[in-house]
Tab-separated table of C-alpha atoms in Angstrom:
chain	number	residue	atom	x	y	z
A	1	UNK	CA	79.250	109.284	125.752
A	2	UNK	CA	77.525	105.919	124.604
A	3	UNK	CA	74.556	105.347	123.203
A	4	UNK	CA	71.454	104.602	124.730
A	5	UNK	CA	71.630	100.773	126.046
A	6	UNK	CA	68.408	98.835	124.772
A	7	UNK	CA	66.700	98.214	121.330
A	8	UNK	CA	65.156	101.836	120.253
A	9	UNK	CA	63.480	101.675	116.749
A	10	UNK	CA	63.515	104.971	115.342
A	11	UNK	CA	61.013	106.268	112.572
A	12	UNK	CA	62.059	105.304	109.000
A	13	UNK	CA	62.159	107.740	106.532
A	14	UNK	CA	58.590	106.353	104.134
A	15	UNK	CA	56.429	107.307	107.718
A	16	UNK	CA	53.775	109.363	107.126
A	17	UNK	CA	54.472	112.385	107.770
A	18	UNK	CA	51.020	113.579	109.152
A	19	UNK	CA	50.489	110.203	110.885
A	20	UNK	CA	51.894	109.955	114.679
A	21	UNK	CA	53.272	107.217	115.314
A	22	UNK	CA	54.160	105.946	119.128
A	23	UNK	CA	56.603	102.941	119.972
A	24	UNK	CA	57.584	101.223	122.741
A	25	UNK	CA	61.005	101.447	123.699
A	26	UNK	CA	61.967	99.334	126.423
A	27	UNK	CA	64.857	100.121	128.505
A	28	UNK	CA	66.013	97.858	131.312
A	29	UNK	CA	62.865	95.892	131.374
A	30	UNK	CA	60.622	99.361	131.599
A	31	UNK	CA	58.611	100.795	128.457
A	32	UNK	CA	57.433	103.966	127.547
A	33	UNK	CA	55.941	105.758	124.714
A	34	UNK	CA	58.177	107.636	122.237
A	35	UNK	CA	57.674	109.757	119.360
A	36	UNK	CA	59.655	112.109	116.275
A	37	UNK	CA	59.167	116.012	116.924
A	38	UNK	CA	57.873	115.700	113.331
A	39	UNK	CA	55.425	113.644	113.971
A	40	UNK	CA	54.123	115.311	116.922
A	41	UNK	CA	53.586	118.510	114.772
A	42	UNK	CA	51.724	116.203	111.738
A	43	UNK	CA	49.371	115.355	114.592
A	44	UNK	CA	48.726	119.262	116.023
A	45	UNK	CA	48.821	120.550	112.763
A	46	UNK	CA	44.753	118.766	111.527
A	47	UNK	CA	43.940	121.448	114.606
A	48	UNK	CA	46.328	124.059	113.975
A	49	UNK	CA	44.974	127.989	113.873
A	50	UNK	CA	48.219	128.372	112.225
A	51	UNK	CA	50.396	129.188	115.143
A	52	UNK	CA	53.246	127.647	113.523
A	53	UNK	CA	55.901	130.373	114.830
A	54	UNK	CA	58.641	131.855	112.545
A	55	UNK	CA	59.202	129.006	110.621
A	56	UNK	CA	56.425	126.242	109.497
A	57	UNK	CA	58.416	122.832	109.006
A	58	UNK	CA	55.369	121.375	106.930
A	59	UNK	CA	56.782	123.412	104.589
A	60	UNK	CA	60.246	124.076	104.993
A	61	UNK	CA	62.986	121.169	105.418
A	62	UNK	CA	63.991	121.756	109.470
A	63	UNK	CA	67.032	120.572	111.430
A	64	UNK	CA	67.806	121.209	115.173
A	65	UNK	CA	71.259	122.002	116.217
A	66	UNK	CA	71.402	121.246	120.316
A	67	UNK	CA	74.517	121.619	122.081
A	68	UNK	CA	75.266	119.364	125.176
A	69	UNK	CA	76.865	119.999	128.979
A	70	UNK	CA	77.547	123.780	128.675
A	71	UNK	CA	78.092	126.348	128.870
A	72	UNK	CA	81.932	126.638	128.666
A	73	UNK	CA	84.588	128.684	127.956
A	74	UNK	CA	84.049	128.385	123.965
A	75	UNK	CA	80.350	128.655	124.187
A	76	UNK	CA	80.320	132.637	123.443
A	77	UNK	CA	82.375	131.967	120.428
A	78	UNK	CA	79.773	129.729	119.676
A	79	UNK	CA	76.859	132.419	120.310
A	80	UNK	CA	78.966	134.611	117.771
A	81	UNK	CA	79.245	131.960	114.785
A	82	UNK	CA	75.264	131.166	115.691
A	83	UNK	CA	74.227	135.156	115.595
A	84	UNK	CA	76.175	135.768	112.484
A	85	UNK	CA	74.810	133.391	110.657
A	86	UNK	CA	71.239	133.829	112.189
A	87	UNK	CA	70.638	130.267	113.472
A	88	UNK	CA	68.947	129.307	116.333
A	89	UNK	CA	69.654	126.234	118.771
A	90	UNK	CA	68.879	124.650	122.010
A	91	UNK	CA	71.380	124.382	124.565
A	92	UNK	CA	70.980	121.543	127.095
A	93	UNK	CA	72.670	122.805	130.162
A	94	UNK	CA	74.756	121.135	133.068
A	95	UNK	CA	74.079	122.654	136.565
A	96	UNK	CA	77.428	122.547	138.791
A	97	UNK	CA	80.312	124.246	137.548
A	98	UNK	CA	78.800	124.957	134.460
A	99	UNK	CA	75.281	127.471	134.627
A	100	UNK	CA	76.805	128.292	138.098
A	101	UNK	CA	80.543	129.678	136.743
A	102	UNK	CA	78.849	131.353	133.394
A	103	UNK	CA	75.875	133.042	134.301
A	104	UNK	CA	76.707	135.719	131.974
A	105	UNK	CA	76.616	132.978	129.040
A	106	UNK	CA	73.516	131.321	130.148
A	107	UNK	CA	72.100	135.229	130.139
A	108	UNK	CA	73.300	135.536	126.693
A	109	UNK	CA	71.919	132.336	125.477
A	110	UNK	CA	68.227	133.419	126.600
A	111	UNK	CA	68.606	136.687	125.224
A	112	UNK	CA	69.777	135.869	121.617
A	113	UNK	CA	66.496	133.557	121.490
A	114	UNK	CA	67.866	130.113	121.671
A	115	UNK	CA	66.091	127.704	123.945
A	116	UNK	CA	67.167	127.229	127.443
A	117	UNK	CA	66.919	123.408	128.534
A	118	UNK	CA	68.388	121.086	131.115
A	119	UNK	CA	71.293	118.618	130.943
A	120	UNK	CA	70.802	117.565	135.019
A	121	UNK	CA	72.857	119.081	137.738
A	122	UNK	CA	75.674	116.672	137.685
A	123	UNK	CA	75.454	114.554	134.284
A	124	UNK	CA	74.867	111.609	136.675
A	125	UNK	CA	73.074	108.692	134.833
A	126	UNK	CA	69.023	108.407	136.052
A	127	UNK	CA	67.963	105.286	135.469
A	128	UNK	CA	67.773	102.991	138.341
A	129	UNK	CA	67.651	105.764	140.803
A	130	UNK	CA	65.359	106.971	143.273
A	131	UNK	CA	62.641	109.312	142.221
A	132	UNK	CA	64.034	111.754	145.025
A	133	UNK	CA	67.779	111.660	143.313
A	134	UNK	CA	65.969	112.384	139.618
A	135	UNK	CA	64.350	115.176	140.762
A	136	UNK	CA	67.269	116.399	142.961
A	137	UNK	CA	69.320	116.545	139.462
A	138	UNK	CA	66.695	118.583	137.174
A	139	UNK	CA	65.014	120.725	139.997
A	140	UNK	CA	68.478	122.056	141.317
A	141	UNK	CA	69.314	123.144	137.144
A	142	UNK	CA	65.650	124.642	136.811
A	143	UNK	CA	66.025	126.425	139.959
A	144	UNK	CA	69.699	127.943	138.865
A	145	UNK	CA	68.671	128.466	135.417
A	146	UNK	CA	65.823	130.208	136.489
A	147	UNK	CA	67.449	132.796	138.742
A	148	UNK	CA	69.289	134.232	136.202
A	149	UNK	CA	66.993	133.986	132.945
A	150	UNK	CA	63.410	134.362	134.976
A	151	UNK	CA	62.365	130.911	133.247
A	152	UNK	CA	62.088	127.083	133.957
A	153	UNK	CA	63.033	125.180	130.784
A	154	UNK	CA	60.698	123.053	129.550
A	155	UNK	CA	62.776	120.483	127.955
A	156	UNK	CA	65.851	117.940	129.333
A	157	UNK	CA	67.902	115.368	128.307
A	158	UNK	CA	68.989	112.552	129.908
A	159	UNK	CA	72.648	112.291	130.004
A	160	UNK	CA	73.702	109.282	127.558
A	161	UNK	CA	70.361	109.282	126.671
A	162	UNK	CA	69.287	106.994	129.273
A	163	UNK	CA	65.516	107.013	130.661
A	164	UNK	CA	62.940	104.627	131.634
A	165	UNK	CA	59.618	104.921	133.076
A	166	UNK	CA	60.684	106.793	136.876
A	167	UNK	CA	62.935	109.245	135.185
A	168	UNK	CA	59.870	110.057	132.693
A	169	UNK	CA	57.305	110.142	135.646
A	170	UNK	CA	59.502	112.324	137.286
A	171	UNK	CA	59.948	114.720	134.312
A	172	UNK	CA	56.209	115.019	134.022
A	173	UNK	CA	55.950	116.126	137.332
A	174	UNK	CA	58.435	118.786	136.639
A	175	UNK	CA	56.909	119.918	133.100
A	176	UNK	CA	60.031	118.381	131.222
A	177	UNK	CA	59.871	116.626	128.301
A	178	UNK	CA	62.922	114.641	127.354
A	179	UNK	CA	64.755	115.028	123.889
A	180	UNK	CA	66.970	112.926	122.246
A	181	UNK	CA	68.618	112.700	118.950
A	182	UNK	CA	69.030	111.306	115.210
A	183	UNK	CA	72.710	112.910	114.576
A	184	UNK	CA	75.542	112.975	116.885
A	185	UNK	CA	79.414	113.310	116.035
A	186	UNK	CA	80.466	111.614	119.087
A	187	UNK	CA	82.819	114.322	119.993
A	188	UNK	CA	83.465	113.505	123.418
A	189	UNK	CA	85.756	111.036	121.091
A	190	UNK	CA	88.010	113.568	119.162
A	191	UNK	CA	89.138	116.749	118.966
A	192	UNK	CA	89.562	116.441	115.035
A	193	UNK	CA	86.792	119.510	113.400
A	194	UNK	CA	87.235	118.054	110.077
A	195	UNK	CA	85.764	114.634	111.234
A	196	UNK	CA	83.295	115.622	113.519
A	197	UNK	CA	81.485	117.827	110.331
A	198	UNK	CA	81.872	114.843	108.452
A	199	UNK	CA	79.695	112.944	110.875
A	200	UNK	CA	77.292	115.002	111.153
A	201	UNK	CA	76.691	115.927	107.694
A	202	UNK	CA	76.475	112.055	107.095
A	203	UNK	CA	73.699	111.520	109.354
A	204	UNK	CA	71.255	114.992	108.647
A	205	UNK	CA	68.351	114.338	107.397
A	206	UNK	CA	64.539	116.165	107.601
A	207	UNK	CA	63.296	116.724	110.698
A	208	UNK	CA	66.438	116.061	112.715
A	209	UNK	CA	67.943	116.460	115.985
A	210	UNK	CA	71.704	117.159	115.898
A	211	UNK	CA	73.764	116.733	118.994
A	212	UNK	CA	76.890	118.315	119.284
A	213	UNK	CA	78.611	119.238	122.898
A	214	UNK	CA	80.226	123.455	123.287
A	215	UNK	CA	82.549	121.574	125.783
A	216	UNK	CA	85.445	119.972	123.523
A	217	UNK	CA	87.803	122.086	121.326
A	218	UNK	CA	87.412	120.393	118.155
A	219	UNK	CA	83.080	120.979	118.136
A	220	UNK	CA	82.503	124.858	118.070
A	221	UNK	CA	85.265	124.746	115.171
A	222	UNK	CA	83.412	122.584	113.333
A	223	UNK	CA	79.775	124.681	113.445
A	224	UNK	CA	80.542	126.909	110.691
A	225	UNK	CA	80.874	124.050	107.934
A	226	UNK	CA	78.047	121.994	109.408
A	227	UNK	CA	75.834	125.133	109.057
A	228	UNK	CA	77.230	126.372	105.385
A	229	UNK	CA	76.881	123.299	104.417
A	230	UNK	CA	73.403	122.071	105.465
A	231	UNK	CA	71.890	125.586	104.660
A	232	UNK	CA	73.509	124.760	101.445
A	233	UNK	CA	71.042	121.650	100.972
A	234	UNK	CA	68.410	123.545	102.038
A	235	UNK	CA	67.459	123.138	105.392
A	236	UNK	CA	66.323	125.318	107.771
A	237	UNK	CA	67.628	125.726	111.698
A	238	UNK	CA	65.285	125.943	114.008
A	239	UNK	CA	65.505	124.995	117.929
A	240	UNK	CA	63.766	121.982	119.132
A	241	UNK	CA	59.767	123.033	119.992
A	242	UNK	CA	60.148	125.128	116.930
A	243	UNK	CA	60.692	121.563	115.419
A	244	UNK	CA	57.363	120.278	116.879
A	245	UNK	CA	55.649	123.918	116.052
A	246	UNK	CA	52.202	124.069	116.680
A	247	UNK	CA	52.411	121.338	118.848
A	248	UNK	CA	53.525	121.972	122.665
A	249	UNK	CA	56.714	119.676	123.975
A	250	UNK	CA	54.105	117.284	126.719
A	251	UNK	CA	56.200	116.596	129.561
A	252	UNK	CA	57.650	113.259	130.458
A	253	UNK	CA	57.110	112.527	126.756
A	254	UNK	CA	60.495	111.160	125.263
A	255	UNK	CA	60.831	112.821	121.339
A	256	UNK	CA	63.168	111.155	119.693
A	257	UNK	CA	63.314	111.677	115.796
């Protein structure tokens, strides 16, 4: 999957820290305000009763793992390697033929504590279409996801990453906020485990969003080493509004780290 089309400045690494910083990121001649899941919990945290959740990334050096367009056929392999080594992640999930053929999996996802969050019905792009089509795409995935967990997600991504100002709108309206990422093997590109761990591991860093996708048989081979390894430099898993802890995600807000 490409990247997202358009100039998007992401946040060096000398930002403050406690400082949040919104840009503009213009996408097909709309703009929008964007900002690091970091930064958003630097700005709660002044006001913080210290509801920081299991983990507090002020202190501790945090990473998000997120899986893409599942679940699949290897994602409870993936739930395995994730339980035995006690790491949470997010799971962006696809609608048709995906949370409709594994409801078991999606079940299992809930229940082992990851978070539960929406990759569209389809994985048809949104920009340029009709508000009516947007919401079509995310309400059909809450709706499905719903029935078998009891609860609407609260995040989304945009497949490709691509948003602008309608799709955001209509993601407010529906209590999504959008997430996208600062890591991402590209493994809709090979099947080869060895390289898509070396990708990864190349572009970790504090605060991070990784994106991987449970759909392609070289990814869920690859988790183990990505998670040894990282652990082994000290960071700490956590899922993605664990990343923004005490902040809340604010829907239609785009977080991109």
């Amino acid at each position: 999957m490409p990247v997202v089309p358009g100039k998007m400045t992401p946040f060096g690494a000398g930002f403050t820290a406690a400082l949040v910083t919104l840009l503009t990121l213009t996408l097909g001649g709309c703009s929008m305000e964007t900002t690091a899941p970091g930064s958003a919990r630097a700005d709660a945290a002044s006001d913080a009763k210290g509801s920081f959740g299991p983990v507090d990334c002020r202190k501790a050096k945090c990473i998000a793992l997120t899986f893409d367009a599942g679940p699949a056929e290897d994602t409870p392999h993936l739930l395995d390697v994730l339980k035995e080594k006690k790491v949470p992640a997010t799971f962006f999930l696809l609608g048709k033929n995906h949370v409709l053929k594994h409801p078991e999996t999606v079940r299992r996802i809930e229940a082992e504590g990851h978070e539960v969050a929406n990759h569209t019905w389809s994985h048809e792009i949104l920009t340029g279409r009709k508000p009516g089509e947007i919401r079509d795409e995310l309400e059909r995935t809450q709706e499905a996801i719903e029935r078998i967990t009891g609860k609407k997600p609260r995040l989304m991504r945009p497949p490709q990453g691509r948003t602008d100002d309608t799709v955001s709108r209509v993601c407010e309206e529906l209590g999504l906020s959008q997430v996208l990422w600062s890591a991402t093997a590209k493994d809709y590109s090979t099947n080869d485990s060895a390289l898509i761990r070396k990708r990864i591991l190349d572009q970790a860093g504090k605060d991070g969003v990784i994106l991987l996708h449970d759909i392609y048989k070289g990814t869920v081979p690859a988790v183990p080493g990505i998670i040894d390894t990282l652990k082994e430099r000290g960071y700490t898993f956590v899922t993605v509004p664990q990343l923004m802890a005490p902040a809340e995600p604010v829907p239609g807000t785009v977080y991109r780290p």
